[in-house]
Amino acid sequence: MEVVMGAQPSVYDRVQEVKEFDDAKIGVKGLSDSGIATIPRIFIHPQEKISDIKSTSTSSEIPIIDLSNVNSVDHRPMIVEQVRAAANSWGFFQLINHCIPLSVLDEITAAIKAFHEQPQELKAKYYVRQGQSGVTYSSNYDLFKSKVATWHDYVSVWMSPQAPQIDQIPSIYRNELVEWDKNAAELGNIVGELLAEGLGLDSRKLKESSLLETRIFGGMFYPYCPQPDLTVGLSDHTDPGVMTILMPNQVPGLQVKHEEEWVDVKPLPGALIINIGDFLQIVSNGEYKSVQHRVKANSQKEARISIVHWFDVGNWDESNHYGPLPVLISPEKPAQYRTFSKQEYVENFYSKGLDSKSLIEKLKL
């Protein structure tokens, strides 16, 4: 393990180093705990790629939307317009006074933290690379596809449309995940209704079109990095799905690209962040925008933790195609994207590392 623990050989064999790191099943948490002063070469990014990692705007903040009166006849139209405007201009917004109790947020965060901070021998039995189903604990889902690794570990669980057997979920976060998923699904439906109404559609349109049916949970863990200026916690990318609910702890790191500037996101305690995915940008015919975002490598001793729920299309037959909703196409606003198949969508995401809006670029007319 000398290569993985930071020694720099005269001949660099990235494939071999990646394999050794993955086979060790220690993740970046294990590297961080070992006390290394220099990170392995597989994590070092070209300077031209991360030269602007600190060049962020301090004058802009993602929109904050209050859902406390979301069911009020008097207030809902204003909330719908706020959601529409935020999804169009930023692709990101924070929700306050949402429906999820603070206790649920605290408990799932603490449970994921506890899982990642277990002794390595207890976690290693769960370490596996898995794709489109089941329960996974690993480091860098795209480790073997990306050009450079990033400084994070994660757990993921596919909760819908087919949830795993309950005993497949590690007991240390099992009950907390079930409760979080129930609440996140409810909030996802509420936000989906607001997004549909913002497009001038019936509030049930996204749900009835199976656009919120797939739910994937992610428990991201960003430990201390001894050389945060040489790497990132998560590369810049857009989410491929419909929308994402994100809850980071108070350790900073998330950056969103807005009008060609990277903006540091300052999460409010108890708030949840929503961002638009590529799929919804296409379905909305460009009315809503998926935008690039990234996570800086963590320079603090306290771990950064993000609780994530990805919503994606479900009930997708192999013969079906998706594209802009026909009701949103007109002579004044023709289709901006072509239709695409399930195979094309899946292959675009799973055949490579994280990247920026590659699906959008491929489908643009």
mmCIF file of N, CA and C in Angstrom, residues 176-272:
data_model
loop_
_atom_site.group_PDB
_atom_site.id
_atom_site.type_symbol
_atom_site.label_atom_id
_atom_site.label_comp_id
_atom_site.label_asym_id
_atom_site.label_seq_id
_atom_site.Cartn_x
_atom_site.Cartn_y
_atom_site.Cartn_z
ATOM 1 N N GLU A 176 -33.231 5.355 10.385
ATOM 2 C CA GLU A 176 -33.157 6.777 10.053
ATOM 3 C C GLU A 176 -33.380 7.004 8.555
ATOM 4 N N LEU A 177 -32.856 6.095 7.716
ATOM 5 C CA LEU A 177 -33.046 6.227 6.275
ATOM 6 C C LEU A 177 -34.502 6.028 5.887
ATOM 7 N N VAL A 178 -35.147 5.037 6.462
ATOM 8 C CA VAL A 178 -36.557 4.790 6.148
ATOM 9 C C VAL A 178 -37.402 6.018 6.475
ATOM 10 N N GLU A 179 -37.132 6.639 7.614
ATOM 11 C CA GLU A 179 -37.902 7.823 8.016
ATOM 12 C C GLU A 179 -37.573 9.011 7.119
ATOM 13 N N TRP A 180 -36.292 9.192 6.821
ATOM 14 C CA TRP A 180 -35.903 10.276 5.926
ATOM 15 C C TRP A 180 -36.523 10.100 4.540
ATOM 16 N N ASP A 181 -36.483 8.887 4.001
ATOM 17 C CA ASP A 181 -37.020 8.641 2.659
ATOM 18 C C ASP A 181 -38.510 8.946 2.597
ATOM 19 N N LYS A 182 -39.237 8.576 3.623
ATOM 20 C CA LYS A 182 -40.678 8.861 3.660
ATOM 21 C C LYS A 182 -40.930 10.367 3.585
ATOM 22 N N ASN A 183 -40.177 11.122 4.354
ATOM 23 C CA ASN A 183 -40.349 12.573 4.371
ATOM 24 C C ASN A 183 -39.832 13.221 3.091
ATOM 25 N N ALA A 184 -38.696 12.729 2.575
ATOM 26 C CA ALA A 184 -38.140 13.290 1.346
ATOM 27 C C ALA A 184 -39.070 13.057 0.163
ATOM 28 N N ALA A 185 -39.708 11.875 0.114
ATOM 29 C CA ALA A 185 -40.650 11.584 -0.967
ATOM 30 C C ALA A 185 -41.821 12.562 -0.929
ATOM 31 N N GLU A 186 -42.301 12.854 0.276
ATOM 32 C CA GLU A 186 -43.414 13.802 0.412
ATOM 33 C C GLU A 186 -43.006 15.195 -0.038
ATOM 34 N N LEU A 187 -41.815 15.629 0.383
ATOM 35 C CA LEU A 187 -41.344 16.949 -0.034
ATOM 36 C C LEU A 187 -41.093 16.980 -1.542
ATOM 37 N N GLY A 188 -40.581 15.889 -2.086
ATOM 38 C CA GLY A 188 -40.362 15.828 -3.520
ATOM 39 C C GLY A 188 -41.650 16.024 -4.300
ATOM 40 N N ASN A 189 -42.722 15.451 -3.812
ATOM 41 C CA ASN A 189 -44.020 15.632 -4.472
ATOM 42 C C ASN A 189 -44.490 17.083 -4.391
ATOM 43 N N ILE A 190 -44.265 17.722 -3.241
ATOM 44 C CA ILE A 190 -44.664 19.118 -3.084
ATOM 45 C C ILE A 190 -43.886 20.006 -4.053
ATOM 46 N N VAL A 191 -42.567 19.821 -4.107
ATOM 47 C CA VAL A 191 -41.743 20.626 -5.011
ATOM 48 C C VAL A 191 -42.085 20.310 -6.469
ATOM 49 N N GLY A 192 -42.358 19.034 -6.762
ATOM 50 C CA GLY A 192 -42.759 18.657 -8.109
ATOM 51 C C GLY A 192 -44.037 19.352 -8.546
ATOM 52 N N GLU A 193 -44.967 19.491 -7.623
ATOM 53 C CA GLU A 193 -46.207 20.209 -7.940
ATOM 54 C C GLU A 193 -45.928 21.681 -8.242
ATOM 55 N N LEU A 194 -45.085 22.295 -7.434
ATOM 56 C CA LEU A 194 -44.763 23.705 -7.644
ATOM 57 C C LEU A 194 -44.044 23.910 -8.974
ATOM 58 N N LEU A 195 -43.118 22.998 -9.309
ATOM 59 C CA LEU A 195 -42.415 23.095 -10.584
ATOM 60 C C LEU A 195 -43.368 22.911 -11.762
ATOM 61 N N ALA A 196 -44.313 21.972 -11.637
ATOM 62 C CA ALA A 196 -45.293 21.761 -12.707
ATOM 63 C C ALA A 196 -46.156 23.000 -12.889
ATOM 64 N N GLU A 197 -46.638 23.568 -11.798
ATOM 65 C CA GLU A 197 -47.474 24.765 -11.886
ATOM 66 C C GLU A 197 -46.690 25.930 -12.472
ATOM 67 N N GLY A 198 -45.385 25.980 -12.178
ATOM 68 C CA GLY A 198 -44.544 27.035 -12.746
ATOM 69 C C GLY A 198 -44.436 26.953 -14.257
ATOM 70 N N LEU A 199 -44.681 25.764 -14.801
ATOM 71 C CA LEU A 199 -44.688 25.574 -16.261
ATOM 72 C C LEU A 199 -46.075 25.774 -16.857
ATOM 73 N N GLY A 200 -47.040 26.116 -16.001
ATOM 74 C CA GLY A 200 -48.412 26.271 -16.465
ATOM 75 C C GLY A 200 -49.148 24.958 -16.624
ATOM 76 N N LEU A 201 -48.655 23.898 -15.970
ATOM 77 C CA LEU A 201 -49.243 22.568 -16.083
ATOM 78 C C LEU A 201 -50.052 22.225 -14.847
ATOM 79 N N ASP A 202 -50.835 21.172 -14.945
ATOM 80 C CA ASP A 202 -51.514 20.640 -13.773
ATOM 81 C C ASP A 202 -50.468 20.235 -12.743
ATOM 82 N N SER A 203 -50.754 20.455 -11.467
ATOM 83 C CA SER A 203 -49.778 20.204 -10.411
ATOM 84 C C SER A 203 -49.315 18.754 -10.364
ATOM 85 N N ARG A 204 -50.123 17.821 -10.877
ATOM 86 C CA ARG A 204 -49.793 16.396 -10.797
ATOM 87 C C ARG A 204 -49.002 15.896 -12.006
ATOM 88 N N LYS A 205 -48.677 16.789 -12.939
ATOM 89 C CA LYS A 205 -48.115 16.368 -14.222
ATOM 90 C C LYS A 205 -46.807 15.604 -14.068
ATOM 91 N N LEU A 206 -45.875 16.093 -13.265
ATOM 92 C CA LEU A 206 -44.577 15.414 -13.146
ATOM 93 C C LEU A 206 -44.742 14.039 -12.508
ATOM 94 N N LYS A 207 -45.558 13.974 -11.464
ATOM 95 C CA LYS A 207 -45.754 12.688 -10.800
ATOM 96 C C LYS A 207 -46.475 11.704 -11.708
ATOM 97 N N GLU A 208 -47.505 12.157 -12.408
ATOM 98 C CA GLU A 208 -48.265 11.269 -13.288
ATOM 99 C C GLU A 208 -47.439 10.830 -14.496
ATOM 100 N N SER A 209 -46.411 11.587 -14.822
ATOM 101 C CA SER A 209 -45.516 11.207 -15.919
ATOM 102 C C SER A 209 -44.360 10.337 -15.436
ATOM 103 N N SER A 210 -44.433 9.873 -14.181
ATOM 104 C CA SER A 210 -43.419 9.005 -13.551
ATOM 105 C C SER A 210 -42.058 9.687 -13.420
ATOM 106 N N LEU A 211 -42.044 11.021 -13.419
ATOM 107 C CA LEU A 211 -40.770 11.724 -13.358
ATOM 108 C C LEU A 211 -40.199 11.802 -11.946
ATOM 109 N N LEU A 212 -40.976 11.423 -10.943
ATOM 110 C CA LEU A 212 -40.492 11.452 -9.562
ATOM 111 C C LEU A 212 -40.467 10.050 -8.953
ATOM 112 N N GLU A 213 -40.615 9.038 -9.774
ATOM 113 C CA GLU A 213 -40.818 7.685 -9.266
ATOM 114 C C GLU A 213 -39.548 7.045 -8.719
ATOM 115 N N THR A 214 -38.423 7.277 -9.350
ATOM 116 C CA THR A 214 -37.159 6.702 -8.872
ATOM 117 C C THR A 214 -36.553 7.621 -7.815
ATOM 118 N N ARG A 215 -36.221 7.056 -6.668
ATOM 119 C CA ARG A 215 -35.574 7.812 -5.591
ATOM 120 C C ARG A 215 -34.299 7.082 -5.172
ATOM 121 N N ILE A 216 -33.187 7.799 -5.185
ATOM 122 C CA ILE A 216 -31.899 7.223 -4.809
ATOM 123 C C ILE A 216 -31.319 8.062 -3.678
ATOM 124 N N PHE A 217 -31.006 7.414 -2.589
ATOM 125 C CA PHE A 217 -30.416 8.102 -1.437
ATOM 126 C C PHE A 217 -28.902 8.082 -1.518
ATOM 127 N N GLY A 218 -28.286 9.188 -1.135
ATOM 128 C CA GLY A 218 -26.839 9.252 -1.047
ATOM 129 C C GLY A 218 -26.408 9.858 0.277
ATOM 130 N N GLY A 219 -25.451 9.223 0.932
ATOM 131 C CA GLY A 219 -24.869 9.759 2.156
ATOM 132 C C GLY A 219 -23.400 10.055 1.895
ATOM 133 N N MET A 220 -23.082 11.302 1.554
ATOM 134 C CA MET A 220 -21.743 11.691 1.130
ATOM 135 C C MET A 220 -20.903 12.099 2.333
ATOM 136 N N PHE A 221 -19.636 11.698 2.314
ATOM 137 C CA PHE A 221 -18.730 11.960 3.429
ATOM 138 C C PHE A 221 -17.426 12.528 2.884
ATOM 139 N N TYR A 222 -17.095 13.762 3.306
ATOM 140 C CA TYR A 222 -15.897 14.458 2.850
ATOM 141 C C TYR A 222 -14.974 14.666 4.057
ATOM 142 N N PRO A 223 -14.014 13.769 4.290
ATOM 143 C CA PRO A 223 -13.118 13.931 5.438
ATOM 144 C C PRO A 223 -12.067 15.012 5.190
ATOM 145 N N TYR A 224 -11.325 15.310 6.222
ATOM 146 C CA TYR A 224 -10.232 16.274 6.108
ATOM 147 C C TYR A 224 -9.259 15.843 5.013
ATOM 148 N N CYS A 225 -8.844 16.828 4.198
ATOM 149 C CA CYS A 225 -7.851 16.581 3.145
ATOM 150 C C CYS A 225 -6.600 17.399 3.442
ATOM 151 N N PRO A 226 -5.419 16.767 3.501
ATOM 152 C CA PRO A 226 -4.209 17.505 3.849
ATOM 153 C C PRO A 226 -3.714 18.455 2.760
ATOM 154 N N GLN A 227 -4.156 18.274 1.526
ATOM 155 C CA GLN A 227 -3.753 19.164 0.430
ATOM 156 C C GLN A 227 -4.984 19.569 -0.394
ATOM 157 N N PRO A 228 -5.868 20.361 0.194
ATOM 158 C CA PRO A 228 -7.129 20.692 -0.485
ATOM 159 C C PRO A 228 -6.965 21.530 -1.741
ATOM 160 N N ASP A 229 -5.813 22.175 -1.923
ATOM 161 C CA ASP A 229 -5.598 22.976 -3.130
ATOM 162 C C ASP A 229 -5.216 22.138 -4.342
ATOM 163 N N LEU A 230 -4.992 20.834 -4.136
ATOM 164 C CA LEU A 230 -4.583 19.966 -5.237
ATOM 165 C C LEU A 230 -5.702 19.081 -5.769
ATOM 166 N N THR A 231 -6.829 19.057 -5.073
ATOM 167 C CA THR A 231 -7.907 18.148 -5.465
ATOM 168 C C THR A 231 -9.248 18.802 -5.176
ATOM 169 N N VAL A 232 -10.321 18.053 -5.393
ATOM 170 C CA VAL A 232 -11.674 18.526 -5.073
ATOM 171 C C VAL A 232 -12.420 17.410 -4.349
ATOM 172 N N GLY A 233 -13.481 17.795 -3.664
ATOM 173 C CA GLY A 233 -14.323 16.794 -3.023
ATOM 174 C C GLY A 233 -15.222 16.105 -4.030
ATOM 175 N N LEU A 234 -15.711 16.874 -5.009
ATOM 176 C CA LEU A 234 -16.555 16.340 -6.081
ATOM 177 C C LEU A 234 -16.371 17.239 -7.290
ATOM 178 N N SER A 235 -16.116 16.638 -8.454
ATOM 179 C CA SER A 235 -15.850 17.415 -9.666
ATOM 180 C C SER A 235 -17.082 18.187 -10.116
ATOM 181 N N ASP A 236 -16.854 19.241 -10.880
ATOM 182 C CA ASP A 236 -17.974 20.022 -11.400
ATOM 183 C C ASP A 236 -18.807 19.160 -12.343
ATOM 184 N N HIS A 237 -20.124 19.274 -12.191
ATOM 185 C CA HIS A 237 -21.039 18.416 -12.956
ATOM 186 C C HIS A 237 -22.449 18.970 -12.858
ATOM 187 N N THR A 238 -23.337 18.431 -13.642
ATOM 188 C CA THR A 238 -24.769 18.627 -13.453
ATOM 189 C C THR A 238 -25.374 17.272 -13.117
ATOM 190 N N ASP A 239 -26.473 17.292 -12.379
ATOM 191 C CA ASP A 239 -27.149 16.037 -12.050
ATOM 192 C C ASP A 239 -27.946 15.562 -13.264
ATOM 193 N N PRO A 240 -27.903 14.276 -13.587
ATOM 194 C CA PRO A 240 -28.564 13.800 -14.801
ATOM 195 C C PRO A 240 -30.071 13.650 -14.669
ATOM 196 N N GLY A 241 -30.585 13.525 -13.446
ATOM 197 C CA GLY A 241 -31.983 13.182 -13.236
ATOM 198 C C GLY A 241 -32.938 14.348 -13.315
ATOM 199 N N VAL A 242 -34.045 14.235 -12.582
ATOM 200 C CA VAL A 242 -35.102 15.246 -12.623
ATOM 201 C C VAL A 242 -34.818 16.361 -11.628
ATOM 202 N N MET A 243 -34.644 16.010 -10.358
ATOM 203 C CA MET A 243 -34.291 17.017 -9.356
ATOM 204 C C MET A 243 -33.646 16.325 -8.166
ATOM 205 N N THR A 244 -33.024 17.135 -7.315
ATOM 206 C CA THR A 244 -32.275 16.625 -6.179
ATOM 207 C C THR A 244 -32.634 17.413 -4.934
ATOM 208 N N ILE A 245 -32.819 16.704 -3.824
ATOM 209 C CA ILE A 245 -32.903 17.336 -2.510
ATOM 210 C C ILE A 245 -31.556 17.119 -1.831
ATOM 211 N N LEU A 246 -30.977 18.185 -1.322
ATOM 212 C CA LEU A 246 -29.642 18.133 -0.730
ATOM 213 C C LEU A 246 -29.665 18.789 0.647
ATOM 214 N N MET A 247 -29.060 18.113 1.627
ATOM 215 C CA MET A 247 -28.927 18.686 2.956
ATOM 216 C C MET A 247 -27.484 18.528 3.433
ATOM 217 N N PRO A 248 -26.660 19.576 3.295
ATOM 218 C CA PRO A 248 -25.304 19.502 3.830
ATOM 219 C C PRO A 248 -25.286 19.903 5.299
ATOM 220 N N ASN A 249 -24.280 19.410 6.036
ATOM 221 C CA ASN A 249 -24.097 19.955 7.370
ATOM 222 C C ASN A 249 -23.452 21.331 7.237
ATOM 223 N N GLN A 250 -23.021 21.911 8.326
ATOM 224 C CA GLN A 250 -22.576 23.304 8.285
ATOM 225 C C GLN A 250 -21.111 23.461 7.887
ATOM 226 N N VAL A 251 -20.446 22.378 7.506
ATOM 227 C CA VAL A 251 -19.094 22.485 6.972
ATOM 228 C C VAL A 251 -19.200 22.928 5.514
ATOM 229 N N PRO A 252 -18.600 24.061 5.129
ATOM 230 C CA PRO A 252 -18.783 24.592 3.771
ATOM 231 C C PRO A 252 -18.090 23.746 2.714
ATOM 232 N N GLY A 253 -18.442 23.996 1.467
ATOM 233 C CA GLY A 253 -17.781 23.288 0.373
ATOM 234 C C GLY A 253 -18.517 23.350 -0.945
ATOM 235 N N LEU A 254 -19.860 23.391 -0.917
ATOM 236 C CA LEU A 254 -20.631 23.378 -2.159
ATOM 237 C C LEU A 254 -20.494 24.709 -2.889
ATOM 238 N N GLN A 255 -20.246 24.617 -4.201
ATOM 239 C CA GLN A 255 -20.191 25.792 -5.065
ATOM 240 C C GLN A 255 -21.095 25.560 -6.276
ATOM 241 N N VAL A 256 -21.804 26.616 -6.684
ATOM 242 C CA VAL A 256 -22.717 26.591 -7.814
ATOM 243 C C VAL A 256 -22.257 27.620 -8.833
ATOM 244 N N LYS A 257 -22.292 27.252 -10.102
ATOM 245 C CA LYS A 257 -21.894 28.197 -11.149
ATOM 246 C C LYS A 257 -23.099 29.017 -11.593
ATOM 247 N N HIS A 258 -22.966 30.327 -11.477
ATOM 248 C CA HIS A 258 -24.052 31.243 -11.839
ATOM 249 C C HIS A 258 -23.475 32.404 -12.631
ATOM 250 N N GLU A 259 -23.954 32.535 -13.874
ATOM 251 C CA GLU A 259 -23.492 33.613 -14.758
ATOM 252 C C GLU A 259 -21.969 33.640 -14.840
ATOM 253 N N GLU A 260 -21.391 32.452 -15.057
ATOM 254 C CA GLU A 260 -19.949 32.266 -15.276
ATOM 255 C C GLU A 260 -19.106 32.499 -14.024
ATOM 256 N N GLU A 261 -19.733 32.640 -12.879
ATOM 257 C CA GLU A 261 -18.993 32.763 -11.625
ATOM 258 C C GLU A 261 -19.349 31.612 -10.693
ATOM 259 N N TRP A 262 -18.358 31.138 -9.960
ATOM 260 C CA TRP A 262 -18.616 30.127 -8.945
ATOM 261 C C TRP A 262 -19.042 30.816 -7.660
ATOM 262 N N VAL A 263 -20.166 30.384 -7.110
ATOM 263 C CA VAL A 263 -20.753 30.984 -5.910
ATOM 264 C C VAL A 263 -20.697 29.984 -4.768
ATOM 265 N N ASP A 264 -20.153 30.392 -3.635
ATOM 266 C CA ASP A 264 -20.168 29.554 -2.447
ATOM 267 C C ASP A 264 -21.580 29.504 -1.877
ATOM 268 N N VAL A 265 -22.095 28.297 -1.651
ATOM 269 C CA VAL A 265 -23.425 28.140 -1.072
ATOM 270 C C VAL A 265 -23.309 28.110 0.447
ATOM 271 N N LYS A 266 -24.062 28.973 1.092
ATOM 272 C CA LYS A 266 -24.073 29.042 2.551
ATOM 273 C C LYS A 266 -25.374 28.411 3.049
ATOM 274 N N PRO A 267 -25.325 27.137 3.442
ATOM 275 C CA PRO A 267 -26.565 26.472 3.852
ATOM 276 C C PRO A 267 -27.109 27.045 5.153
ATOM 277 N N LEU A 268 -28.408 27.285 5.181
ATOM 278 C CA LEU A 268 -29.058 27.739 6.400
ATOM 279 C C LEU A 268 -29.349 26.531 7.281
ATOM 280 N N PRO A 269 -29.163 26.640 8.588
ATOM 281 C CA PRO A 269 -29.494 25.521 9.488
ATOM 282 C C PRO A 269 -30.955 25.106 9.322
ATOM 283 N N GLY A 270 -31.176 23.818 9.094
ATOM 284 C CA GLY A 270 -32.535 23.311 8.942
ATOM 285 C C GLY A 270 -33.125 23.469 7.556
ATOM 286 N N ALA A 271 -32.421 24.174 6.669
ATOM 287 C CA ALA A 271 -32.932 24.366 5.309
ATOM 288 C C ALA A 271 -32.544 23.176 4.433
ATOM 289 N N LEU A 272 -33.223 23.039 3.308
ATOM 290 C CA LEU A 272 -32.906 22.015 2.316
ATOM 291 C C LEU A 272 -32.669 22.696 0.978
#
